[in-house]
Coordinates of C-alpha atoms and ligand atoms in Angstrom, one line a residue:
M1 CA 0.0 0.0 0.0
E2 CA 2.6 2.5 1.1
T3 CA 4.9 1.5 -1.8
A4 CA 2.1 1.9 -4.2
V5 CA 1.5 5.5 -3.1
A6 CA 5.2 6.2 -3.2
I7 CA 5.5 4.8 -6.7
S8 CA 2.5 6.7 -8.1
L9 CA 3.8 9.8 -6.4
T10 CA 7.2 9.3 -8.0
L11 CA 5.6 8.7 -11.4
F12 CA 3.5 11.8 -11.0
I13 CA 6.5 14.0 -10.2
L14 CA 8.6 12.5 -13.0
T15 CA 5.8 12.8 -15.5
G16 CA 5.4 16.4 -14.6
L17 CA 9.1 17.1 -14.8
C18 CA 9.5 15.2 -18.1
A19 CA 6.8 17.5 -19.6
G20 CA 8.8 20.5 -18.5
Q21 CA 6.1 21.6 -16.1
G22 CA 7.1 23.2 -12.8
L23 CA 10.8 23.1 -13.3
F24 CA 10.8 26.9 -13.5
P25 CA 8.3 29.4 -12.1
Q26 CA 5.6 30.5 -14.5
G27 CA 6.2 33.5 -16.6
S28 CA 9.4 34.8 -18.2
V29 CA 12.7 35.7 -16.6
N30 CA 13.4 39.4 -17.0
G31 CA 16.9 40.8 -17.3
A32 CA 18.5 44.3 -17.7
E33 CA 20.9 44.9 -20.5
G34 CA 24.4 44.6 -19.0
G35 CA 22.8 42.8 -16.0
T36 CA 22.5 39.2 -14.9
A37 CA 19.7 36.6 -15.3
M38 CA 19.2 33.6 -13.1
F39 CA 17.5 30.5 -14.4
I40 CA 16.7 28.7 -11.1
T41 CA 15.3 25.2 -11.2
N42 CA 13.3 23.9 -8.3
L43 CA 15.3 20.6 -8.2
I44 CA 16.5 19.3 -4.9
P45 CA 20.1 18.3 -5.2
P46 CA 20.0 14.5 -5.7
A47 CA 22.0 11.9 -3.7
Q48 CA 23.9 11.1 -6.8
P49 CA 25.1 13.8 -9.2
F50 CA 23.3 14.3 -12.6
I51 CA 25.0 12.6 -15.5
I52 CA 24.2 15.2 -18.1
I53 CA 23.1 18.8 -17.9
S54 CA 22.5 20.6 -21.2
W55 CA 21.4 24.2 -21.6
T56 CA 20.3 25.6 -25.0
V57 CA 18.8 28.8 -26.4
G58 CA 16.9 28.6 -29.6
G59 CA 18.4 25.2 -30.1
A60 CA 22.0 26.5 -29.8
N61 CA 24.3 25.1 -27.1
I62 CA 25.1 27.2 -24.1
I63 CA 26.7 24.5 -22.0
T64 CA 26.6 20.7 -22.1
S65 CA 28.1 19.4 -18.8
T66 CA 29.1 15.8 -18.5
S67 CA 32.4 14.8 -17.1
D68 CA 33.6 17.6 -19.3
D69 CA 32.0 21.0 -20.0
S70 CA 31.3 22.0 -23.6
I71 CA 30.5 25.7 -23.7
G72 CA 29.0 27.5 -26.7
P73 CA 30.7 30.5 -28.3
G74 CA 30.2 33.8 -26.5
Y75 CA 29.3 32.1 -23.1
G76 CA 32.8 31.3 -21.8
D77 CA 33.1 34.1 -19.3
R78 CA 29.4 34.8 -18.9
I79 CA 27.8 31.7 -17.3
T80 CA 27.9 29.7 -14.1
L81 CA 26.2 26.3 -13.9
N82 CA 25.1 24.9 -10.6
K83 CA 25.7 21.2 -11.2
T84 CA 23.6 20.0 -8.3
T85 CA 20.4 21.8 -9.3
G86 CA 20.9 22.6 -13.0
S87 CA 20.4 26.3 -12.4
L88 CA 22.2 28.7 -14.7
E89 CA 23.5 32.2 -14.2
L90 CA 23.9 34.3 -17.3
R91 CA 25.8 37.6 -17.0
N92 CA 26.5 40.7 -19.1
L93 CA 23.2 40.4 -20.8
T94 CA 22.6 41.9 -24.3
L95 CA 19.2 42.4 -26.0
A96 CA 20.2 39.4 -28.3
D97 CA 20.1 37.1 -25.3
S98 CA 16.3 37.3 -25.3
G99 CA 14.7 34.0 -26.3
G100 CA 13.6 30.6 -25.3
Y101 CA 15.9 28.7 -22.9
R102 CA 15.7 24.9 -22.4
V103 CA 17.5 22.6 -20.0
A104 CA 17.7 18.8 -20.3
I105 CA 19.0 16.8 -17.4
T106 CA 19.8 13.1 -17.3
T107 CA 19.8 11.8 -13.8
A108 CA 22.0 9.0 -12.3
T109 CA 19.0 6.7 -12.8
A110 CA 18.8 7.6 -16.5
E111 CA 15.6 9.6 -16.2
T112 CA 15.3 12.8 -18.4
I113 CA 14.1 16.0 -16.8
N114 CA 13.4 18.8 -19.3
G115 CA 12.4 22.3 -18.6
S116 CA 12.0 25.5 -20.6
T117 CA 11.5 29.2 -19.9
E118 CA 11.7 32.6 -21.7
L119 CA 14.3 35.3 -21.1
V120 CA 13.4 39.0 -21.9
V121 CA 16.2 41.5 -21.8
Y122 CA 15.2 45.1 -21.4
E123 CA 17.2 48.2 -22.2
N124 CA 17.6 50.1 -18.9
V125 CA 15.4 53.1 -18.4
S126 CA 17.7 56.2 -18.3
D127 CA 17.8 59.9 -18.8
A128 CA 14.3 60.5 -17.6
N129 CA 13.1 64.0 -18.2
I130 CA 9.9 66.0 -17.7
T131 CA 9.2 68.8 -20.1
G132 CA 6.8 71.4 -18.8
P133 CA 5.6 74.9 -19.5
S134 CA 8.4 77.6 -19.7
N135 CA 5.9 80.5 -19.3
N136 CA 4.4 81.7 -16.1
L137 CA 1.2 79.9 -15.1
F138 CA -1.8 81.8 -13.7
A139 CA -4.6 80.1 -11.8
D140 CA -7.8 79.5 -13.7
V141 CA -6.3 81.1 -16.8
S142 CA -3.3 79.0 -18.0
S143 CA -3.0 75.4 -19.1
A144 CA 0.0 73.1 -18.7
N145 CA 1.3 70.0 -20.4
L146 CA 3.9 67.9 -18.6
T147 CA 5.6 65.3 -20.8
C148 CA 7.7 62.5 -19.3
E149 CA 10.4 60.9 -21.5
A150 CA 13.3 58.6 -21.1
A151 CA 15.6 56.3 -23.0
G152 CA 15.2 52.5 -23.0
N153 CA 12.4 50.0 -23.0
I154 CA 9.4 51.6 -21.1
T155 CA 6.4 49.5 -20.1
T156 CA 4.7 51.7 -17.6
I157 CA 4.6 55.4 -16.5
Q158 CA 3.2 56.5 -13.2
W159 CA 2.9 60.0 -11.9
T160 CA 2.9 61.4 -8.4
K161 CA 2.4 64.9 -7.0
E162 CA 3.9 65.7 -3.7
G163 CA 4.4 62.0 -3.2
Q164 CA 0.8 61.1 -3.8
P165 CA -0.5 59.2 -6.9
L166 CA -1.8 61.6 -9.5
S167 CA -5.1 60.5 -10.9
A168 CA -7.1 61.6 -13.9
G169 CA -10.3 63.6 -13.5
G170 CA -11.4 67.2 -13.1
N171 CA -8.8 69.4 -14.8
I172 CA -6.3 66.5 -15.2
L173 CA -6.0 64.4 -18.3
F174 CA -3.5 61.6 -19.1
S175 CA -2.6 60.8 -22.7
E176 CA 0.1 59.0 -24.8
E177 CA 0.1 56.0 -22.5
N178 CA 0.6 58.2 -19.4
R179 CA 3.5 60.0 -21.0
K180 CA 1.7 63.3 -21.0
V181 CA -0.4 65.0 -18.3
S182 CA -2.5 67.9 -19.4
I183 CA -3.8 70.3 -16.7
S184 CA -6.5 72.7 -18.0
P185 CA -7.0 75.1 -16.5
V186 CA -4.3 75.1 -13.8
K187 CA -5.6 75.7 -10.3
R188 CA -3.8 77.2 -7.4
H189 CA -3.5 73.8 -5.7
D190 CA -1.9 72.3 -8.8
S191 CA 1.4 73.9 -7.7
G192 CA 3.9 71.4 -6.4
E193 CA 6.5 68.7 -7.2
Y194 CA 5.5 66.3 -10.0
V195 CA 7.4 63.1 -10.4
C196 CA 7.1 60.6 -13.2
K197 CA 8.4 57.0 -12.8
L198 CA 9.1 55.0 -15.9
T199 CA 9.6 51.3 -15.5
N200 CA 10.2 48.1 -17.2
P201 CA 10.3 44.7 -15.4
A202 CA 14.1 45.1 -15.0
S203 CA 14.7 48.7 -14.2
S204 CA 13.2 52.1 -13.6
A205 CA 14.0 55.8 -13.6
T206 CA 12.3 59.0 -12.3
A207 CA 12.2 62.6 -13.2
S208 CA 10.7 65.5 -11.4
Y209 CA 9.2 69.0 -12.2
R210 CA 8.2 71.8 -9.9
M211 CA 5.1 73.6 -11.1
I212 CA 4.3 77.1 -9.8
V213 CA 0.9 78.4 -10.3
N214 CA 0.7 82.1 -9.7
Y215 CA -2.2 83.4 -7.6
K216 CA -1.9 87.1 -7.3
T217 CA -5.3 88.2 -6.8
P218 CA -5.3 90.2 -3.6
P219 CA -8.2 89.1 -1.2
P220 CA -11.3 91.3 -1.4
L221 CA -11.2 94.3 0.8
S222 CA -12.5 93.7 4.3
P223 CA -14.6 96.4 6.0
E224 CA -11.7 97.1 8.4
G225 CA -9.4 97.5 5.4
A226 CA -11.8 99.8 3.7
A227 CA -12.2 101.9 6.8
G228 CA -8.4 102.1 7.2
I229 CA -8.1 103.3 3.6
A230 CA -10.8 105.9 4.2
V231 CA -8.9 107.2 7.2
A232 CA -5.6 107.2 5.2
V233 CA -7.3 109.2 2.4
M234 CA -8.6 111.7 4.9
L235 CA -5.1 112.1 6.4
V236 CA -3.6 112.6 3.0
V237 CA -6.2 115.2 2.2
V238 CA -5.4 117.0 5.4
A239 CA -1.7 116.7 4.8
V240 CA -2.0 118.1 1.3
A241 CA -4.2 120.9 2.5
L242 CA -1.7 121.8 5.3
G243 CA 1.1 121.5 2.9
L244 CA -0.6 123.8 0.4
Y245 CA -1.5 126.2 3.2
F246 CA 2.0 126.4 4.6
G247 CA 3.5 126.5 1.1
L248 CA 1.4 129.4 0.1
T249 CA 2.1 131.2 3.3
H250 CA 5.8 130.6 2.8
Q251 CA 5.5 131.8 -0.8
R252 CA 3.8 134.9 0.2
N253 CA 6.3 135.7 2.9
N254 CA 9.2 134.9 0.7
S255 CA 10.3 137.2 -2.1
T256 CA 12.9 134.8 -3.6
N257 CA 12.9 131.2 -4.6
T258 CA 9.1 131.0 -4.4
T259 CA 8.5 128.4 -7.0
E260 CA 11.2 126.0 -5.9
T261 CA 10.2 125.8 -2.3
G262 CA 6.5 125.7 -3.1
S263 CA 6.7 122.9 -5.6
S264 CA 9.0 120.9 -3.4
H265 CA 6.5 120.6 -0.7
A266 CA 3.4 119.5 -2.6
P267 CA 4.9 116.6 -4.5
D268 CA 6.5 115.2 -1.3
T269 CA 3.1 114.3 0.1
N270 CA 2.2 112.7 -3.2
H271 CA 5.0 110.2 -2.9
G272 CA 4.1 109.2 0.7
P273 CA 2.7 105.7 1.2
G274 CA -0.8 107.0 1.7
T275 CA -1.3 108.5 -1.7
S276 CA -1.0 105.3 -3.6
L277 CA -3.9 103.9 -1.7
A278 CA -6.2 106.6 -2.8
P279 CA -6.8 105.4 -6.4
D280 CA -7.7 102.0 -5.0
T281 CA -10.8 103.1 -3.3
S282 CA -12.1 104.8 -6.4
H283 CA -11.8 101.5 -8.4
G284 CA -13.1 99.1 -5.8
P285 CA -11.7 95.7 -5.1
G286 CA -13.1 94.0 -8.2
A287 CA -11.2 96.1 -10.7
K288 CA -7.7 95.1 -9.5
G289 CA -7.2 91.4 -10.3
G290 CA -7.1 91.2 -14.0
R291 CA -4.6 93.9 -14.7
V292 CA -2.3 92.6 -12.0
Y293 CA -2.3 89.2 -13.6
E294 CA -1.2 90.3 -17.0
N295 CA 1.4 92.8 -16.1
L296 CA 3.4 91.1 -13.4
G297 CA 5.7 88.1 -13.1
P298 CA 6.4 87.6 -9.4
P299 CA 4.2 85.0 -7.8
L300 CA 3.5 86.7 -4.4
P301 CA 0.7 89.2 -3.9
P302 CA 2.1 92.7 -3.9
P303 CA 2.1 94.4 -0.5
R304 CA -0.8 96.7 -0.1
G305 CA 0.1 100.2 -1.0
S306 CA 3.1 99.5 -3.2
N307 CA 3.6 101.1 -6.6
I308 CA 2.2 97.9 -8.2
Y309 CA -1.3 99.1 -7.6
N310 CA -0.6 102.4 -9.3
R311 CA 0.9 100.5 -12.3
S312 CA -2.1 98.2 -12.5
I313 CA -4.5 101.0 -12.6
K314 CA -2.9 103.0 -15.4
Ligands
LIG1 C1 14.1 16.6 -23.5 O1 14.9 17.3 -24.4 C2 15.7 16.5 -25.3 C3 16.6 17.5 -26.1 O2 16.8 18.7 -25.4 C4 14.9 15.6 -26.1 O3 15.8 14.8 -26.9 C5 14.0 14.8 -25.3 O4 13.1 14.1 -26.1 C6 13.2 15.6 -24.3 N1 12.5 14.8 -23.4 C7 11.3 15.0 -23.1 C8 10.7 14.0 -22.2 O5 10.7 16.0 -23.4
LIG2 C1 21.4 48.2 -16.3 O1 21.0 48.0 -15.0 C2 21.6 46.9 -14.4 C3 20.9 46.7 -13.1 O2 20.8 47.8 -12.4 C4 23.1 47.1 -14.3 O3 23.7 46.0 -13.7 C5 23.6 47.3 -15.7 O4 25.0 47.6 -15.7 C6 22.9 48.4 -16.4 N1 23.2 48.4 -17.8 C7 23.7 49.4 -18.4 C8 24.0 49.3 -19.9 O5 23.9 50.5 -17.9
LIG3 C1 23.6 25.2 -6.0 O1 22.3 25.6 -5.6 C2 22.1 25.1 -4.3 C3 20.6 25.4 -4.0 O2 20.4 26.7 -4.2 C4 23.0 25.7 -3.3 O3 22.8 25.2 -2.0 C5 24.5 25.4 -3.7 O4 25.3 26.1 -2.8 C6 24.7 25.8 -5.1 N1 26.0 25.4 -5.5 C7 26.9 26.2 -6.1 C8 28.2 25.6 -6.5 O5 26.7 27.4 -6.2
LIG4 C1 30.1 42.8 -21.5 O1 29.9 42.8 -22.9 C2 30.5 43.9 -23.5 C3 30.1 43.8 -25.0 O2 29.9 42.5 -25.4 C4 32.0 43.9 -23.3 O3 32.6 45.0 -23.9 C5 32.3 43.9 -21.8 O4 33.6 43.8 -21.5 C6 31.6 42.8 -21.1 N1 31.7 42.9 -19.7 C7 31.9 41.9 -18.9 C8 32.0 42.2 -17.4 O5 32.1 40.8 -19.3
LIG5 C1 15.3 67.3 -20.9 O1 14.7 67.8 -22.1 C2 15.1 69.2 -22.3 C3 14.3 69.7 -23.5 O2 14.0 68.7 -24.5 C4 16.6 69.2 -22.6 O3 17.0 70.5 -22.8 C5 17.3 68.6 -21.4 O4 18.6 68.5 -21.6 C6 16.8 67.2 -21.1 N1 17.4 66.7 -19.9 C7 17.8 65.5 -19.8 C8 18.4 65.1 -18.4 O5 17.7 64.7 -20.7
LIG6 C1 -1.3 70.6 -24.5 O1 -1.3 69.5 -25.5 C2 -2.5 69.6 -26.3 C3 -2.4 68.4 -27.2 O2 -2.3 67.2 -26.6 C4 -2.6 70.9 -27.0 O3 -3.8 70.9 -27.7 C5 -2.6 72.0 -26.0 O4 -2.6 73.2 -26.7 C6 -1.4 71.9 -25.2 N1 -1.4 73.0 -24.2 C7 -0.4 73.7 -23.9 C8 -0.6 74.7 -22.8 O5 0.7 73.6 -24.4
LIG7 C1 13.6 47.5 -26.4 O1 13.9 48.5 -27.3 C2 14.6 48.0 -28.4 C3 15.1 49.1 -29.2 O2 14.1 50.1 -29.3 C4 13.8 47.0 -29.2 O3 14.5 46.5 -30.3 C5 13.3 45.9 -28.3 O4 12.5 45.0 -28.9 C6 12.7 46.4 -27.0 N1 12.5 45.3 -26.1 C7 11.4 45.1 -25.4 C8 11.4 43.9 -24.5 O5 10.4 45.8 -25.5

């Protein structure tokens, strides 16, 4: 009974192995150009050494190992055979090494064990690069295309933004097998570090791009701000009035240099920080945004009361 089970089990295993099933894991072996491939059998080292181990690719001899080793041309310094398991290491891979590999083993009991697998050698992914917009981007106005490229065999491209996967939807569209991300229109929150990762089963590379979306619209004027500006305007008016008053008094009392002193007083007040706020109130908060967008490069909102406001209003 026990022997019957043992025999049928042995037969089952041998039948499987003879058909080449299960000697290698399913699927192909992937290698990088210049790298190393391992063809690892699942054979347990036998009590008695194998009599013949023969490895071929596309029918051509790689190594036939008996008491002597016969090694095919081009493999002399590239292979290592494990004679107890039949596993083979192949180094310094070239694209031409891709193909169907087969091993035939003759055991000490004259059984034949055959197995086959596929090697795919990939060009390493290198020189990854993202091309993005070279002009300034403005929230809700501009669009941006980011294009990810690299040398080598590329099977997948994935994008992240600030370390989180970037997914399509809303203003984000992927095209050209994920090579290209189109963002239209760009939003303020689209600013950040974009990374694309290009991979093949044997290697990968990444590139990054920092996108800056300019958001310069100053916040709408708060009631406090409006009140502050009103006070400032009043102070300016008073200052101008006082300046004119003293200027005129001075002019009247002075017989010489009247125009010079008089004119030097009045423009002074016009250059103070208060005056530049005055035109703002007349235009209201809504009138500002658009002009500021078109005229200015720097990404930060201009400080209130700077010359920028004057420029934008002209
Ligand atoms: C195993 O392969 C050898 C040649 O590689 C072939 O002669 C033999 O018939 C094969 N055996 C089986 C069981 O497939
Ligand atoms: C490709 O990558 C592998 C593994 O990183 C490396 O061993 C090999 O030298 C690279 N090949 C080339 C051509 O750079
Ligand atoms: C052959 O492979 C077996 C199993 O992985 C390992 O134990 C043994 O050390 C290897 N022999 C050589 C010469 O590398
Ligand atoms: C790998 O192969 C290339 C071209 O065939 C050769 O120039 C180089 O010396 C080899 N490198 C090694 C480590 O065998
Ligand atoms: C990326 O692409 C740009 C434009 O095509 C080029 O100027 C730049 O040199 C590339 N960088 C790399 C690392 O390939
Ligand atoms: C982005 O690419 C699309 C084509 O895929 C093109 O129609 C569009 O004008 C590009 N947008 C920008 C901002 O370059
Ligand atoms: C890798 O790229 C080379 C050259 O473009 C091509 O000949 C080869 O078939 C590609 N290999 C794979 C596995 O895609």
